[in-house]
Amino acid sequence: MSSSANAAGTDIAGYHQLSLDEQLAIARNGTAYFVQHLARVSDDDLAGSSLLPDWSRKHLVAHVGYNAAALCNLMTWAATGYETPMYSSPAQRNEEIDEGSTLGAQALRNLVDHTAARLDEAWRNLPTEKWDAQVKTIQGRTVPATETAWMRTREVWIHTIDLGAGGSFADLPEAVLIDLFDDIVGAWGRKGSGADLRLITPVGITDVDRHFTGDRIEVRGKLSAVVGWMTGRTVDCVRTSTEVTAPHWL
């Protein structure tokens, strides 16, 4: 979205344009946001459905907890140079979430608190010169350790909405919305999807594939509403020129 923002003549900074301290603060605030909304969900309601297909709220909470533990592995990798992947395999990740969903409500709440504290400690203790160390995501991307802040930011802010306890894309920091927009457009481009879309927000107009020559489907709204639509979570507060569903991005 930064390219669109620049084209519109605005000075809006995306997440990755912020300092590392600012990025980490947003990630920590996102964890607090998740915990705040999790507290609104009763123990009995944790067994109910989340907004994600086939996942209960217990699955979702287990995932957020274990995600922090997985990012701790990457921080260990950055600190020591010893390869420590997030998960041994995608299957191990899925099995961990399924097993975590069988835990009691208080155990799940404790899991989120404990693993978030571990990750925060790992962030605080990593020497400055180690933040550029290269680690690998579960998708196989090689990234600097600084990227763990963005990886955690995406998880906690978006999955708070998936709890279905009052979270909204309108609550996300604008810098996060801008880089989520960019991430999704990039993912669509890699998959060859979304080329027929024109996304129109107050910070600019984006043709997902500028080489597309047919009639485009317009999706209009506030940045938060359009990003919510792009993630497949919400359709409220966006206007489309014809009925259309956002392509998958993950």
Short mmCIF file of C-alpha atoms in Angstrom, two decimals:
data_model
loop_
_atom_site.label_atom_id
_atom_site.label_comp_id
_atom_site.label_asym_id
_atom_site.label_seq_id
_atom_site.Cartn_x
_atom_site.Cartn_y
_atom_site.Cartn_z
CA MET A 1 0.00 0.00 0.00
CA SER A 2 2.93 2.30 0.50
CA SER A 3 3.21 2.80 -3.26
CA SER A 4 -0.46 3.82 -3.43
CA ALA A 5 -0.07 6.08 -0.43
CA ASN A 6 2.87 7.82 -2.08
CA ALA A 7 0.90 8.19 -5.28
CA ALA A 8 -1.86 9.85 -3.30
CA GLY A 9 0.62 12.33 -1.87
CA THR A 10 0.25 11.25 1.75
CA ASP A 11 2.91 10.73 4.39
CA ILE A 12 1.47 7.55 5.90
CA ALA A 13 4.20 5.17 7.07
CA GLY A 14 3.82 1.44 6.81
CA TYR A 15 4.82 -0.91 9.61
CA HIS A 16 8.20 -1.77 8.11
CA GLN A 17 9.07 1.93 7.82
CA LEU A 18 8.88 2.28 11.61
CA SER A 19 11.82 1.80 13.95
CA LEU A 20 12.31 -1.65 15.47
CA ASP A 21 11.28 -0.31 18.88
CA GLU A 22 8.04 1.01 17.36
CA GLN A 23 7.40 -2.29 15.60
CA LEU A 24 7.91 -4.26 18.81
CA ALA A 25 5.62 -1.89 20.70
CA ILE A 26 2.85 -2.55 18.18
CA ALA A 27 3.38 -6.30 18.52
CA ARG A 28 3.20 -6.04 22.31
CA ASN A 29 0.09 -3.89 22.10
CA GLY A 30 -1.41 -6.51 19.82
CA THR A 31 -0.81 -9.19 22.43
CA ALA A 32 -2.49 -7.00 25.04
CA TYR A 33 -5.40 -6.48 22.62
CA PHE A 34 -5.74 -10.23 22.17
CA VAL A 35 -5.62 -10.92 25.91
CA GLN A 36 -8.15 -8.17 26.59
CA HIS A 37 -10.66 -9.72 24.18
CA LEU A 38 -9.87 -13.25 25.32
CA ALA A 39 -10.90 -12.16 28.83
CA ARG A 40 -14.36 -11.35 27.44
CA VAL A 41 -14.84 -14.99 26.40
CA SER A 42 -16.15 -17.23 29.16
CA ASP A 43 -14.55 -20.61 29.79
CA ASP A 44 -17.65 -22.34 28.41
CA ASP A 45 -17.67 -20.16 25.29
CA LEU A 46 -14.05 -21.03 24.52
CA ALA A 47 -15.34 -24.34 23.19
CA GLY A 48 -17.53 -22.51 20.68
CA SER A 49 -16.65 -21.70 17.10
CA SER A 50 -14.17 -19.02 16.16
CA LEU A 51 -14.58 -17.03 12.95
CA LEU A 52 -12.12 -19.40 11.24
CA PRO A 53 -13.58 -22.44 9.48
CA ASP A 54 -13.19 -25.71 11.43
CA TRP A 55 -11.49 -24.03 14.38
CA SER A 56 -13.01 -23.58 17.81
CA ARG A 57 -11.89 -20.68 19.95
CA LYS A 58 -9.73 -23.22 21.80
CA HIS A 59 -7.92 -24.04 18.54
CA LEU A 60 -7.40 -20.33 17.94
CA VAL A 61 -6.07 -19.62 21.43
CA ALA A 62 -3.75 -22.63 21.28
CA HIS A 63 -2.42 -21.40 17.93
CA VAL A 64 -1.70 -17.90 19.26
CA GLY A 65 0.07 -19.38 22.28
CA TYR A 66 2.16 -21.84 20.33
CA ASN A 67 2.96 -19.23 17.69
CA ALA A 68 4.81 -17.21 20.34
CA ALA A 69 6.76 -20.32 21.33
CA ALA A 70 7.63 -20.96 17.68
CA LEU A 71 8.91 -17.41 17.29
CA CYS A 72 11.04 -17.98 20.40
CA ASN A 73 12.73 -20.74 18.39
CA LEU A 74 13.62 -18.22 15.71
CA MET A 75 15.00 -15.86 18.33
CA THR A 76 17.17 -18.69 19.66
CA TRP A 77 18.36 -19.27 16.09
CA ALA A 78 19.24 -15.58 15.75
CA ALA A 79 20.99 -15.45 19.12
CA THR A 80 23.05 -18.63 18.78
CA GLY A 81 23.39 -19.22 15.05
CA TYR A 82 22.16 -22.77 15.65
CA GLU A 83 19.31 -23.64 13.27
CA THR A 84 16.14 -23.81 15.34
CA PRO A 85 13.05 -23.93 13.11
CA MET A 86 9.65 -22.71 14.21
CA TYR A 87 8.22 -26.21 13.89
CA SER A 88 9.74 -29.53 12.88
CA SER A 89 7.12 -29.72 10.10
CA PRO A 90 3.71 -28.28 9.14
CA ALA A 91 2.19 -31.51 10.42
CA GLN A 92 3.78 -30.97 13.83
CA ARG A 93 2.31 -27.46 13.94
CA ASN A 94 -1.18 -28.74 13.17
CA GLU A 95 -0.90 -31.59 15.68
CA GLU A 96 0.23 -29.14 18.36
CA ILE A 97 -2.80 -26.93 17.76
CA ASP A 98 -5.18 -29.90 17.82
CA GLU A 99 -3.67 -31.15 21.07
CA GLY A 100 -3.74 -27.64 22.54
CA SER A 101 -7.45 -27.38 21.78
CA THR A 102 -8.08 -30.18 24.29
CA LEU A 103 -6.56 -28.21 27.18
CA GLY A 104 -8.72 -26.69 29.85
CA ALA A 105 -9.70 -23.05 29.61
CA GLN A 106 -7.32 -21.80 32.31
CA ALA A 107 -4.44 -23.82 30.88
CA LEU A 108 -4.99 -22.14 27.51
CA ARG A 109 -5.10 -18.70 29.05
CA ASN A 110 -1.88 -19.48 30.93
CA LEU A 111 -0.30 -20.75 27.69
CA VAL A 112 -0.94 -17.42 25.96
CA ASP A 113 0.47 -15.43 28.89
CA HIS A 114 3.51 -17.63 29.41
CA THR A 115 4.62 -17.90 25.78
CA ALA A 116 4.04 -14.18 25.18
CA ALA A 117 6.25 -13.39 28.17
CA ARG A 118 8.95 -15.75 26.83
CA LEU A 119 8.88 -14.07 23.43
CA ASP A 120 9.02 -10.61 24.95
CA GLU A 121 12.04 -11.65 27.01
CA ALA A 122 13.74 -13.06 23.92
CA TRP A 123 13.15 -9.79 22.09
CA ARG A 124 14.51 -7.74 24.99
CA ASN A 125 17.63 -9.88 25.40
CA LEU A 126 18.70 -10.22 21.77
CA PRO A 127 21.89 -8.19 21.22
CA THR A 128 21.53 -5.35 18.74
CA GLU A 129 23.95 -6.89 16.27
CA LYS A 130 21.91 -10.12 16.15
CA TRP A 131 18.71 -8.58 14.86
CA ASP A 132 19.96 -8.87 11.27
CA ALA A 133 20.63 -12.61 11.68
CA GLN A 134 18.87 -14.68 9.02
CA VAL A 135 16.19 -17.17 10.09
CA LYS A 136 13.59 -19.14 8.17
CA THR A 137 9.79 -19.03 8.42
CA ILE A 138 7.58 -22.11 8.24
CA GLN A 139 6.83 -21.13 4.62
CA GLY A 140 10.55 -21.40 3.87
CA ARG A 141 11.23 -17.67 3.51
CA THR A 142 14.61 -16.49 4.78
CA VAL A 143 14.13 -13.28 6.76
CA PRO A 144 16.05 -11.22 9.35
CA ALA A 145 15.14 -11.71 13.00
CA THR A 146 13.46 -8.30 12.92
CA GLU A 147 10.67 -9.91 10.89
CA THR A 148 9.51 -11.83 13.97
CA ALA A 149 7.92 -8.58 15.17
CA TRP A 150 5.77 -8.39 12.03
CA MET A 151 4.98 -12.10 12.14
CA ARG A 152 3.69 -11.74 15.70
CA THR A 153 1.88 -8.50 14.91
CA ARG A 154 -0.14 -10.14 12.15
CA GLU A 155 -1.05 -13.09 14.36
CA VAL A 156 -2.29 -11.26 17.43
CA TRP A 157 -4.15 -8.37 15.79
CA ILE A 158 -5.96 -10.47 13.16
CA HIS A 159 -6.71 -13.43 15.43
CA THR A 160 -8.28 -11.13 18.01
CA ILE A 161 -10.93 -10.46 15.38
CA ASP A 162 -11.25 -14.21 14.79
CA LEU A 163 -12.17 -14.68 18.47
CA GLY A 164 -15.50 -13.04 17.69
CA ALA A 165 -15.40 -11.08 20.94
CA GLY A 166 -15.70 -7.54 19.62
CA GLY A 167 -12.39 -7.05 17.82
CA SER A 168 -12.45 -4.98 14.64
CA PHE A 169 -10.08 -4.11 11.81
CA ALA A 170 -10.88 -0.49 12.67
CA ASP A 171 -8.85 -1.04 15.86
CA LEU A 172 -5.65 -1.98 14.00
CA PRO A 173 -2.89 0.64 13.80
CA GLU A 174 -2.82 2.31 10.40
CA ALA A 175 0.79 1.19 9.84
CA VAL A 176 -0.33 -2.43 10.29
CA LEU A 177 -3.23 -2.01 7.87
CA ILE A 178 -0.91 -0.56 5.23
CA ASP A 179 1.52 -3.47 5.37
CA LEU A 180 -1.26 -6.05 5.57
CA PHE A 181 -2.61 -4.52 2.38
CA ASP A 182 0.82 -4.88 0.75
CA ASP A 183 1.26 -8.43 2.03
CA ILE A 184 -2.07 -9.56 0.62
CA VAL A 185 -1.61 -7.89 -2.75
CA GLY A 186 1.83 -9.52 -2.95
CA ALA A 187 0.42 -12.93 -2.05
CA TRP A 188 -2.27 -12.60 -4.70
CA GLY A 189 0.35 -11.64 -7.25
CA ARG A 190 2.45 -14.71 -6.46
CA LYS A 191 -0.63 -16.91 -6.86
CA GLY A 192 -1.79 -15.20 -10.03
CA SER A 193 -5.10 -14.13 -8.48
CA GLY A 194 -6.91 -10.85 -7.93
CA ALA A 195 -5.85 -9.33 -11.24
CA ASP A 196 -9.42 -8.16 -11.94
CA LEU A 197 -9.59 -6.06 -8.76
CA ARG A 198 -9.30 -2.33 -8.23
CA LEU A 199 -9.01 -1.49 -4.54
CA ILE A 200 -10.01 2.05 -3.68
CA THR A 201 -9.32 3.52 -0.23
CA PRO A 202 -8.78 7.03 1.13
CA VAL A 203 -5.00 6.58 0.73
CA GLY A 204 -5.00 5.58 -2.91
CA ILE A 205 -6.13 3.33 -5.74
CA THR A 206 -4.46 0.00 -6.41
CA ASP A 207 -4.88 -2.11 -9.53
CA VAL A 208 -3.72 -5.49 -8.28
CA ASP A 209 -2.24 -6.36 -11.67
CA ARG A 210 -1.51 -3.23 -13.68
CA HIS A 211 -1.21 -5.29 -16.87
CA PHE A 212 -4.80 -6.52 -16.63
CA THR A 213 -6.76 -5.23 -19.61
CA GLY A 214 -10.36 -6.25 -18.84
CA ASP A 215 -13.05 -4.54 -16.80
CA ARG A 216 -12.07 -4.34 -13.15
CA ILE A 217 -14.21 -5.06 -10.12
CA GLU A 218 -14.00 -2.11 -7.76
CA VAL A 219 -13.83 -2.57 -3.99
CA ARG A 220 -14.23 0.70 -2.08
CA GLY A 221 -14.10 1.64 1.57
CA LYS A 222 -11.98 2.80 4.46
CA LEU A 223 -8.57 1.16 4.59
CA SER A 224 -9.60 -0.96 7.59
CA ALA A 225 -12.75 -2.16 5.82
CA VAL A 226 -10.95 -3.01 2.59
CA VAL A 227 -8.20 -4.90 4.43
CA GLY A 228 -10.85 -6.79 6.40
CA TRP A 229 -12.47 -7.76 3.12
CA MET A 230 -9.12 -8.74 1.61
CA THR A 231 -8.43 -11.15 4.48
CA GLY A 232 -11.79 -12.80 3.93
CA ARG A 233 -12.98 -11.84 7.42
CA THR A 234 -15.55 -9.11 6.81
CA VAL A 235 -17.70 -7.66 4.06
CA ASP A 236 -19.16 -4.80 6.09
CA CYS A 237 -18.51 -1.20 5.07
CA VAL A 238 -17.13 -2.00 1.61
CA ARG A 239 -18.85 -1.30 -1.67
CA THR A 240 -18.19 -3.48 -4.70
CA SER A 241 -19.16 -2.86 -8.29
CA THR A 242 -20.35 -6.47 -8.52
CA GLU A 243 -20.61 -9.36 -6.10
CA VAL A 244 -17.12 -10.70 -5.47
CA THR A 245 -15.26 -12.74 -2.87
CA ALA A 246 -11.66 -11.94 -1.96
CA PRO A 247 -9.13 -14.49 -3.25
CA HIS A 248 -7.32 -16.57 -0.65
CA TRP A 249 -4.03 -15.06 0.42
CA LEU A 250 -2.56 -17.66 2.81
#
